[in-house]
CSV table of C-alpha atoms (C1' of nucleotides) in Angstrom, one decimal:
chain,number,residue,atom,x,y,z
A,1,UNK,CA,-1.6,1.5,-5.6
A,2,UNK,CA,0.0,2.6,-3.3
A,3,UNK,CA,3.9,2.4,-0.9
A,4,UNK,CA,5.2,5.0,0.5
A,5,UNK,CA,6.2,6.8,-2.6
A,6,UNK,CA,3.1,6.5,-3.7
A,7,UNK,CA,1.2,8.4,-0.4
A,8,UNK,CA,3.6,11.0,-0.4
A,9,UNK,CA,3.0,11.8,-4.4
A,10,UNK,CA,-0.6,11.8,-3.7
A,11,UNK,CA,-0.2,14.2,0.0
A,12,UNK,CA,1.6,16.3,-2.1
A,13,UNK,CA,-0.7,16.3,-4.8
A,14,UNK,CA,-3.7,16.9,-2.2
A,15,UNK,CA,-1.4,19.5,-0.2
A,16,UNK,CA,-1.8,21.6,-3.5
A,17,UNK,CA,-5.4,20.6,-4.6
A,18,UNK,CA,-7.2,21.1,-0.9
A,19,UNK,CA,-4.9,22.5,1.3
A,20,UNK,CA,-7.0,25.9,2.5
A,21,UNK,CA,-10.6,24.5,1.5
A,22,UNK,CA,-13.4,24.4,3.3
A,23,UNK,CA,-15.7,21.5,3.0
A,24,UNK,CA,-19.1,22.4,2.8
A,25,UNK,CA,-20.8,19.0,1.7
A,26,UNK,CA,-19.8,15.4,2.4
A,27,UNK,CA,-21.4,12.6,0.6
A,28,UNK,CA,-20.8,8.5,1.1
A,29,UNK,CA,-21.8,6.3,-1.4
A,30,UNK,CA,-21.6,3.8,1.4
A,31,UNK,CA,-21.2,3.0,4.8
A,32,UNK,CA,-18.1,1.2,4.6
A,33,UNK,CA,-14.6,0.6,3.2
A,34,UNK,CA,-12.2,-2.1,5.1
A,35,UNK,CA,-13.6,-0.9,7.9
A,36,UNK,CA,-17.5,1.3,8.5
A,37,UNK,CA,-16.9,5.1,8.3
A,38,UNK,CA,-17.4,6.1,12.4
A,39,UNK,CA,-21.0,7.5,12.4
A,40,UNK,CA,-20.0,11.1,12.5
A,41,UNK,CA,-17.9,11.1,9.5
A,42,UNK,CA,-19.7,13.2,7.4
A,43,UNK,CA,-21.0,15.3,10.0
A,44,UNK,CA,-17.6,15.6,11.7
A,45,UNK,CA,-15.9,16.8,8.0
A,46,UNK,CA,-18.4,19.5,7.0
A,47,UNK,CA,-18.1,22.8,7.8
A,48,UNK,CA,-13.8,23.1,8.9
A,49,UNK,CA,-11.1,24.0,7.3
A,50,UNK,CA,-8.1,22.2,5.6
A,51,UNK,CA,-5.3,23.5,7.9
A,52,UNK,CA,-2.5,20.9,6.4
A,53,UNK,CA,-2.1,17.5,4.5
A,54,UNK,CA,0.6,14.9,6.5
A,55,UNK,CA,1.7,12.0,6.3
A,56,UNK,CA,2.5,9.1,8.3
A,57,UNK,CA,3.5,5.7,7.3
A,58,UNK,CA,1.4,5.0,4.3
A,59,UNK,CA,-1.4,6.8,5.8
A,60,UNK,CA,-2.4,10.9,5.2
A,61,UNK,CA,-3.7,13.0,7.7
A,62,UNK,CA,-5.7,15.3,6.8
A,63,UNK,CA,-5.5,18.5,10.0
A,64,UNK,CA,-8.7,20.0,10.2
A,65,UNK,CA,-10.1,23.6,12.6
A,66,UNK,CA,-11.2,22.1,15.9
A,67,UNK,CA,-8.2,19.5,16.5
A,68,UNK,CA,-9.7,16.9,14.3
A,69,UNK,CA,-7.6,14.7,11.8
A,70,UNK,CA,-9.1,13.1,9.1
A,71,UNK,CA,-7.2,9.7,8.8
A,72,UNK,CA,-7.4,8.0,5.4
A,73,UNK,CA,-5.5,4.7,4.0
A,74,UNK,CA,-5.6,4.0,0.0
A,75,UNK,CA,-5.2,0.3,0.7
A,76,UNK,CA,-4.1,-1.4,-2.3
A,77,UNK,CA,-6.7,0.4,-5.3
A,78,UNK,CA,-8.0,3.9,-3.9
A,79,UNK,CA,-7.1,7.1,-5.3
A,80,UNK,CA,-8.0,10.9,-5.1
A,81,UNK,CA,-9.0,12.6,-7.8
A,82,UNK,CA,-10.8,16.3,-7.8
A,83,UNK,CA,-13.4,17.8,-9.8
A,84,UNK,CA,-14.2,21.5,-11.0
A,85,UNK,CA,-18.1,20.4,-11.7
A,86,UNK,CA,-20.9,21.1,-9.5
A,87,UNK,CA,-23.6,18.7,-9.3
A,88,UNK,CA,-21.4,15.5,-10.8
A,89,UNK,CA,-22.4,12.0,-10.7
A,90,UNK,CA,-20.5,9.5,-8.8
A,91,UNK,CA,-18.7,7.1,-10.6
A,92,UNK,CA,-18.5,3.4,-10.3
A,93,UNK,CA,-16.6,3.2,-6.9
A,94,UNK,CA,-16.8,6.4,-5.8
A,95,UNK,CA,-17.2,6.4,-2.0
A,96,UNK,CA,-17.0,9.3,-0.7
A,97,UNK,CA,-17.4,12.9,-2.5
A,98,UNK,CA,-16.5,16.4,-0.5
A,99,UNK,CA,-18.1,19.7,-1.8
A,100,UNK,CA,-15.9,23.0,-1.0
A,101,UNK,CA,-17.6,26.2,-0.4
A,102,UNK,CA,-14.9,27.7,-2.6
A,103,UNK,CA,-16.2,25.4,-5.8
A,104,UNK,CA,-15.0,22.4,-6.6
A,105,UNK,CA,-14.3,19.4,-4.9
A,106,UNK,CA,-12.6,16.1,-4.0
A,107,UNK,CA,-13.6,12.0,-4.4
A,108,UNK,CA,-12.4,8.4,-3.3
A,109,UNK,CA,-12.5,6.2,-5.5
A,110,UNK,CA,-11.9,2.6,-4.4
A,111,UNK,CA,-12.3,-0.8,-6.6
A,112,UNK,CA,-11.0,-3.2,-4.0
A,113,UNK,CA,-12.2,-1.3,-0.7
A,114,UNK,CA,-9.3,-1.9,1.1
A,115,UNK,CA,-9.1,1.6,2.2
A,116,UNK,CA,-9.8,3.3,5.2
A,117,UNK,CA,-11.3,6.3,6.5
A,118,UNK,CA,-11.6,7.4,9.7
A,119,UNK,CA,-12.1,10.7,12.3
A,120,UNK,CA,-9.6,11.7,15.7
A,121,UNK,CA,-8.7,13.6,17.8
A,122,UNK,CA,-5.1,15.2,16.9
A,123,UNK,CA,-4.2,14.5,19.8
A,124,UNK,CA,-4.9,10.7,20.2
A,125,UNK,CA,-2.7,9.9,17.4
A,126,UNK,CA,0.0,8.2,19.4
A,127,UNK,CA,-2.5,6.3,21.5
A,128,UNK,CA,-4.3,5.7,18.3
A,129,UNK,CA,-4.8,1.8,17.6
A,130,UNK,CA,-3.5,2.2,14.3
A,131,UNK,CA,-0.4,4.0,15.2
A,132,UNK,CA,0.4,3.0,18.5
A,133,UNK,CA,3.1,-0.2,17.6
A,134,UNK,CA,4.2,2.0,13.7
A,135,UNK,CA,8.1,1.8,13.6
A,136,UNK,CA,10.0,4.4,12.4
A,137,UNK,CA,9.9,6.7,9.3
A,138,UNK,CA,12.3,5.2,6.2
A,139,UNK,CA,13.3,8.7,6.0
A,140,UNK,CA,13.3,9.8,9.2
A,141,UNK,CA,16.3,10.2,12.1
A,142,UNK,CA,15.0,7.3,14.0
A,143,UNK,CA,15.3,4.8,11.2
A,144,UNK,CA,19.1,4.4,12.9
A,145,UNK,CA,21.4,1.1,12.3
A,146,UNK,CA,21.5,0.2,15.7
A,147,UNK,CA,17.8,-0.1,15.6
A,148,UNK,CA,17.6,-2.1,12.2
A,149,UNK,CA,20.4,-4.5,13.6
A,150,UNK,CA,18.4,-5.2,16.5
A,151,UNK,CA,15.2,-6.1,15.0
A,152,UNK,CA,17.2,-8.3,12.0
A,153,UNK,CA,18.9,-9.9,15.1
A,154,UNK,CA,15.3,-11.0,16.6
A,155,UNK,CA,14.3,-12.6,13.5
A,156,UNK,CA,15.2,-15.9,12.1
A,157,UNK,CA,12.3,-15.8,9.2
A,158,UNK,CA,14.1,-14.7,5.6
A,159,UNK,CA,14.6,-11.0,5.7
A,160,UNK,CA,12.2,-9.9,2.8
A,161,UNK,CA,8.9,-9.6,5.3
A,162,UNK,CA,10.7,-8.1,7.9
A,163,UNK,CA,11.9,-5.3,5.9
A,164,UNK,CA,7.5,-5.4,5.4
A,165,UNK,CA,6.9,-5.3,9.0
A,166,UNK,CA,5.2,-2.2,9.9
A,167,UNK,CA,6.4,-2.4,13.4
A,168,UNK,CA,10.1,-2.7,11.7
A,169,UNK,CA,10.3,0.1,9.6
A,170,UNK,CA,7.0,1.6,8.0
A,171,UNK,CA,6.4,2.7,4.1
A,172,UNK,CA,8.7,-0.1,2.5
A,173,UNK,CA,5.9,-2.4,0.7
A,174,UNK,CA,6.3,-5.6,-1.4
A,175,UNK,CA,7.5,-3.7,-4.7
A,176,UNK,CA,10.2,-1.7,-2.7
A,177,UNK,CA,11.9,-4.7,-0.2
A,178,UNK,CA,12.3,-6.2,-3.5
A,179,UNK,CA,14.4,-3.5,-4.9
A,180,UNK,CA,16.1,-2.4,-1.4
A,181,UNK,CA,17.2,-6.0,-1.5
A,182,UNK,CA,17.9,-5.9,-4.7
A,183,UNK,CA,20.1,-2.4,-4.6
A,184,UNK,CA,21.7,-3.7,-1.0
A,185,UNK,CA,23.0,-7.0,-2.8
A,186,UNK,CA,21.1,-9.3,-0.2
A,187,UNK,CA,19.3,-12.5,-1.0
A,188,UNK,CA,15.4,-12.2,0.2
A,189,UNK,CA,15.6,-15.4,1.1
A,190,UNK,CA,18.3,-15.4,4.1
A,191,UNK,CA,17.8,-15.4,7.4
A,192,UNK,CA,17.4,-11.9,8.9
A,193,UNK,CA,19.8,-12.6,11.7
A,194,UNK,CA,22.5,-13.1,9.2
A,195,UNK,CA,22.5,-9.6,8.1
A,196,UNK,CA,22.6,-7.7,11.1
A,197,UNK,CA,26.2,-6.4,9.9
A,198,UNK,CA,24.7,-4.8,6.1
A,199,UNK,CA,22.1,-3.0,8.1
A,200,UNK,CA,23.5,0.2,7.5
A,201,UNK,CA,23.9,-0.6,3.6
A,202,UNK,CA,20.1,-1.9,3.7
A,203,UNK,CA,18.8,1.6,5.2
A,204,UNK,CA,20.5,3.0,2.7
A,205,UNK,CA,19.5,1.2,-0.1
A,206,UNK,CA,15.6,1.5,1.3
A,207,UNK,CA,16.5,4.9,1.4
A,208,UNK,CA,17.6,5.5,-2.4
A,209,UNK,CA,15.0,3.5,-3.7
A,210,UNK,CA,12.0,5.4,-1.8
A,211,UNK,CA,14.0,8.4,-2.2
A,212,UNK,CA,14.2,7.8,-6.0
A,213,UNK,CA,10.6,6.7,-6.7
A,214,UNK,CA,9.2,9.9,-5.0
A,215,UNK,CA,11.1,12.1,-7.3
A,216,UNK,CA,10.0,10.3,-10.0
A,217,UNK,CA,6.2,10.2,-8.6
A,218,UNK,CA,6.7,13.7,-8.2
A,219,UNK,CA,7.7,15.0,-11.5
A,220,UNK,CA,5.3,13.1,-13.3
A,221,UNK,CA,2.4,15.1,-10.7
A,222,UNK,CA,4.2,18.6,-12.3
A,223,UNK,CA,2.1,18.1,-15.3
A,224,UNK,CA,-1.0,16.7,-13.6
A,225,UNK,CA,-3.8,18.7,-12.3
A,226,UNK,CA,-5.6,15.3,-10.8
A,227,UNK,CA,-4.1,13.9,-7.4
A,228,UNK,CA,-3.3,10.7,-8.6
A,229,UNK,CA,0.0,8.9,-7.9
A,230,UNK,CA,-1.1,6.2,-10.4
A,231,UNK,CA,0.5,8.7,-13.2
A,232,UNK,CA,4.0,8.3,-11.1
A,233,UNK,CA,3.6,4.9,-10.0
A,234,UNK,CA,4.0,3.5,-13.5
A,235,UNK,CA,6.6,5.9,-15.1
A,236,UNK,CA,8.7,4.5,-12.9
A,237,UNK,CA,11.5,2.1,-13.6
A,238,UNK,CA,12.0,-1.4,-11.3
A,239,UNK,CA,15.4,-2.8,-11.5
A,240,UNK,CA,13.4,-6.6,-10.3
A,241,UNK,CA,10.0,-6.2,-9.0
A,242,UNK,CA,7.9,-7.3,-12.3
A,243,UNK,CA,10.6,-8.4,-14.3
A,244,UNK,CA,10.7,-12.3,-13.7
A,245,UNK,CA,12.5,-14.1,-16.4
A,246,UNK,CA,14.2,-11.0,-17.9
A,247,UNK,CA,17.7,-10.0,-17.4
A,248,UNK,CA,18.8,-8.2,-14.5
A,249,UNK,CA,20.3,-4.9,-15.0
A,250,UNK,CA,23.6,-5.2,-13.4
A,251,UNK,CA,24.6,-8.9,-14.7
A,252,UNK,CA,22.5,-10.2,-17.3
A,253,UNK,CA,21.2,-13.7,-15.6
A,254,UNK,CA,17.5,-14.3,-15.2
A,255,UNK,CA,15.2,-12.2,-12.6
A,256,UNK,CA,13.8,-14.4,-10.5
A,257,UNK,CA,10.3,-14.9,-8.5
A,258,UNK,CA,9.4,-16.8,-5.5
A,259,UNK,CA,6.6,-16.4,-3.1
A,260,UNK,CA,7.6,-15.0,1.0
A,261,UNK,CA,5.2,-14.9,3.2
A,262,UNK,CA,2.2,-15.4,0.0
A,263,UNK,CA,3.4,-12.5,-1.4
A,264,UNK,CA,5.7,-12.5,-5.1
A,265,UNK,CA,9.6,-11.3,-4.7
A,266,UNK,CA,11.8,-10.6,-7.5
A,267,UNK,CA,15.3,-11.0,-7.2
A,268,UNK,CA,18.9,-11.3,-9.0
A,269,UNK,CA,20.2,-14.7,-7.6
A,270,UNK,CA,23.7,-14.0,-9.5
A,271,UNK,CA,24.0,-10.5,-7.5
A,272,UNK,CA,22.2,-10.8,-4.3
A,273,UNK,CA,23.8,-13.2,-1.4
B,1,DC,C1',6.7,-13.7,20.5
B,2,DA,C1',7.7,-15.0,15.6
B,3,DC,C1',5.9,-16.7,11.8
B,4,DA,C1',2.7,-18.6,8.0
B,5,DC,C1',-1.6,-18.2,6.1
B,6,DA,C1',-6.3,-16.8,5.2
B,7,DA,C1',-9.4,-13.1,4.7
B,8,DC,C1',-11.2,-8.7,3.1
B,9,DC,C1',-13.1,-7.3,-2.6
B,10,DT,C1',-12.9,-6.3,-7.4
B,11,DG,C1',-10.4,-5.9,-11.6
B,12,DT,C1',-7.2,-7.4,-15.2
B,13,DC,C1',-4.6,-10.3,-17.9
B,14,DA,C1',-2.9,-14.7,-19.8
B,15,DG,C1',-4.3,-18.9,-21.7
B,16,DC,C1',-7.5,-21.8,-23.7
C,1,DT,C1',-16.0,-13.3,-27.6
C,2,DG,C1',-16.2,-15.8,-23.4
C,3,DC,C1',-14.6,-18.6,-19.6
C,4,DT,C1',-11.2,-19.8,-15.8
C,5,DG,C1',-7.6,-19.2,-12.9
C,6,DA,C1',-3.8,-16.6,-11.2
C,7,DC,C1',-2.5,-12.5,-9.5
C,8,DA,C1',-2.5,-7.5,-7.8
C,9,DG,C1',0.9,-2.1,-4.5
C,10,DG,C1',-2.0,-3.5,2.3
C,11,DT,C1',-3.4,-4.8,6.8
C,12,DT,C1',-5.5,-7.6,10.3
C,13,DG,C1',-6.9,-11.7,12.6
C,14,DT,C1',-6.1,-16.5,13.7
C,15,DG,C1',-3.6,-20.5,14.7
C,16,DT,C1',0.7,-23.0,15.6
DNA sequence: CACACAACCTGTCAGC
DNA sequence: TGCTGACAGGTTGTGT
């Protein structure tokens, strides 16, 4: 389920729920997601402390006592949920249960098992394979127009799956470069290098509509005592992504879809060029 | 290097 | 009700 929005809804909604906790018990319904668990998983989990819950791209990190970070990725279907029960029964596609010595506890729940989970050092997480060639932060102070213009400029592929490209800019997935395109008035289908000039419009539009979806994610997680970002995800409101064949918000003509890089985009052609 | 495409795995929904 | 095929929010690896 989840972009950026998404992950930060649920870190928030963990920050709350586990922040503080101390895992007593870890238990894996399996040795693998997308990738195995790393043997020491369970081992390396049990016993510290929740110290915070971060974020980065779409994954959370999870500080623990002893310089550890818990690294987990929802791929496309997983979601956190926690429980008040001792002693319950995994569900269908529960992977991995914590127990907290305080009562209580946390599971993953993953259909597709696109997810990932794994253990490191805090302080490898630069060096880290799976963070090492990230871009910047949609939100962040390096997300800057000079650096957007200069990786549209290297591209001559339509600029829909760059705005994708992790190494670009990380966070913006396949339902929000359709409505960044969409709120920035640009055609998914033109060349990247032909918009180096509306790169400061485009961070801003990524910027609005990421901005936008968390505080919807968020006040939908207000009344919600499970950490769940599914609740969010689909209160919210697409102006294209979804809407193929109805009319566009701003001018009435037809949403349309096409497939980029095998993946579905929605667009206005009447209002994007 | 940039880009397209397949692969990972299961669930859901539209259409028959 | 059941079957089939298309499609689903992510990432990585392969081949050109």
């Amino acid at each position: 389920m989840p972009e950026l929005p998404e992950v930060e809804t649920v870190r928030r909604g963990l920050e709350t729920a586990i922040k503080g906790r101390t895992i007593a018990r870890v238990t894996l319904a399996r040795g693998d997601l997308r990738v195995p668990f790393p043997p020491d998983f369970a081992a390396g989990l049990e016993g510290r402390h929740i110290l915070a819950v971060e974020r980065r791209a779409k994954y959370l990190l999870i500080r623990l006592t002893g310089g550890k970070l818990w690294v987990a990725h929802l791929g496309m279907s997983g979601r956190f949920s926690t429980f008040a029960e001792e002693g319950r029964k995994p569900g269908k596609h529960d992977h991995l249960s914590l127990q907290f010595k305080e009562g209580g506890g946390l599971v993953y729940n993953d259909a597709r098992r696109f997810g990932l989970m794994t253990l490191i050092e805090e302080e490898e997480l630069a060096e880290h394979p799976l963070f090492a060639k990230l871009g910047p932060e949609p939100l962040g102070k390096a997300f800057t127009t000079a650096w957007l213009e200069g990786q549209l400029a290297r591209r001559k592929g339509p600029v829909k799956p760059v705005l994708m490209d992790a190494s670009v800019v990380v966070g913006v997935g396949n339902i929000y470069a359709s409505e960044a395109l969409f709120a920035a008035g640009i055609d998914p289908r033109v060349r990247a290098d032909s918009v180096t000039g509306k790169a400061k419009a485009l961070i801003a539009s990524i910027r609005k509509v990421l901005n936008g979806a968390i505080a919807s994610g968020g006040s939908s997680l207000k009344d919600f005592v499970q950490v769940d970002g599914e609740a969010g995800y689909f209160q919210h409101h697409f102006n294209v992504y979804g809407r193929e064949g109805k009319a566009c918000v701003r001018c009435g003509s037809p949403v349309r879809r096409i497939t980029q890089a095998g993946r579905s985009t929605f667009f206005c052609p009447e209002c994007q060029r």
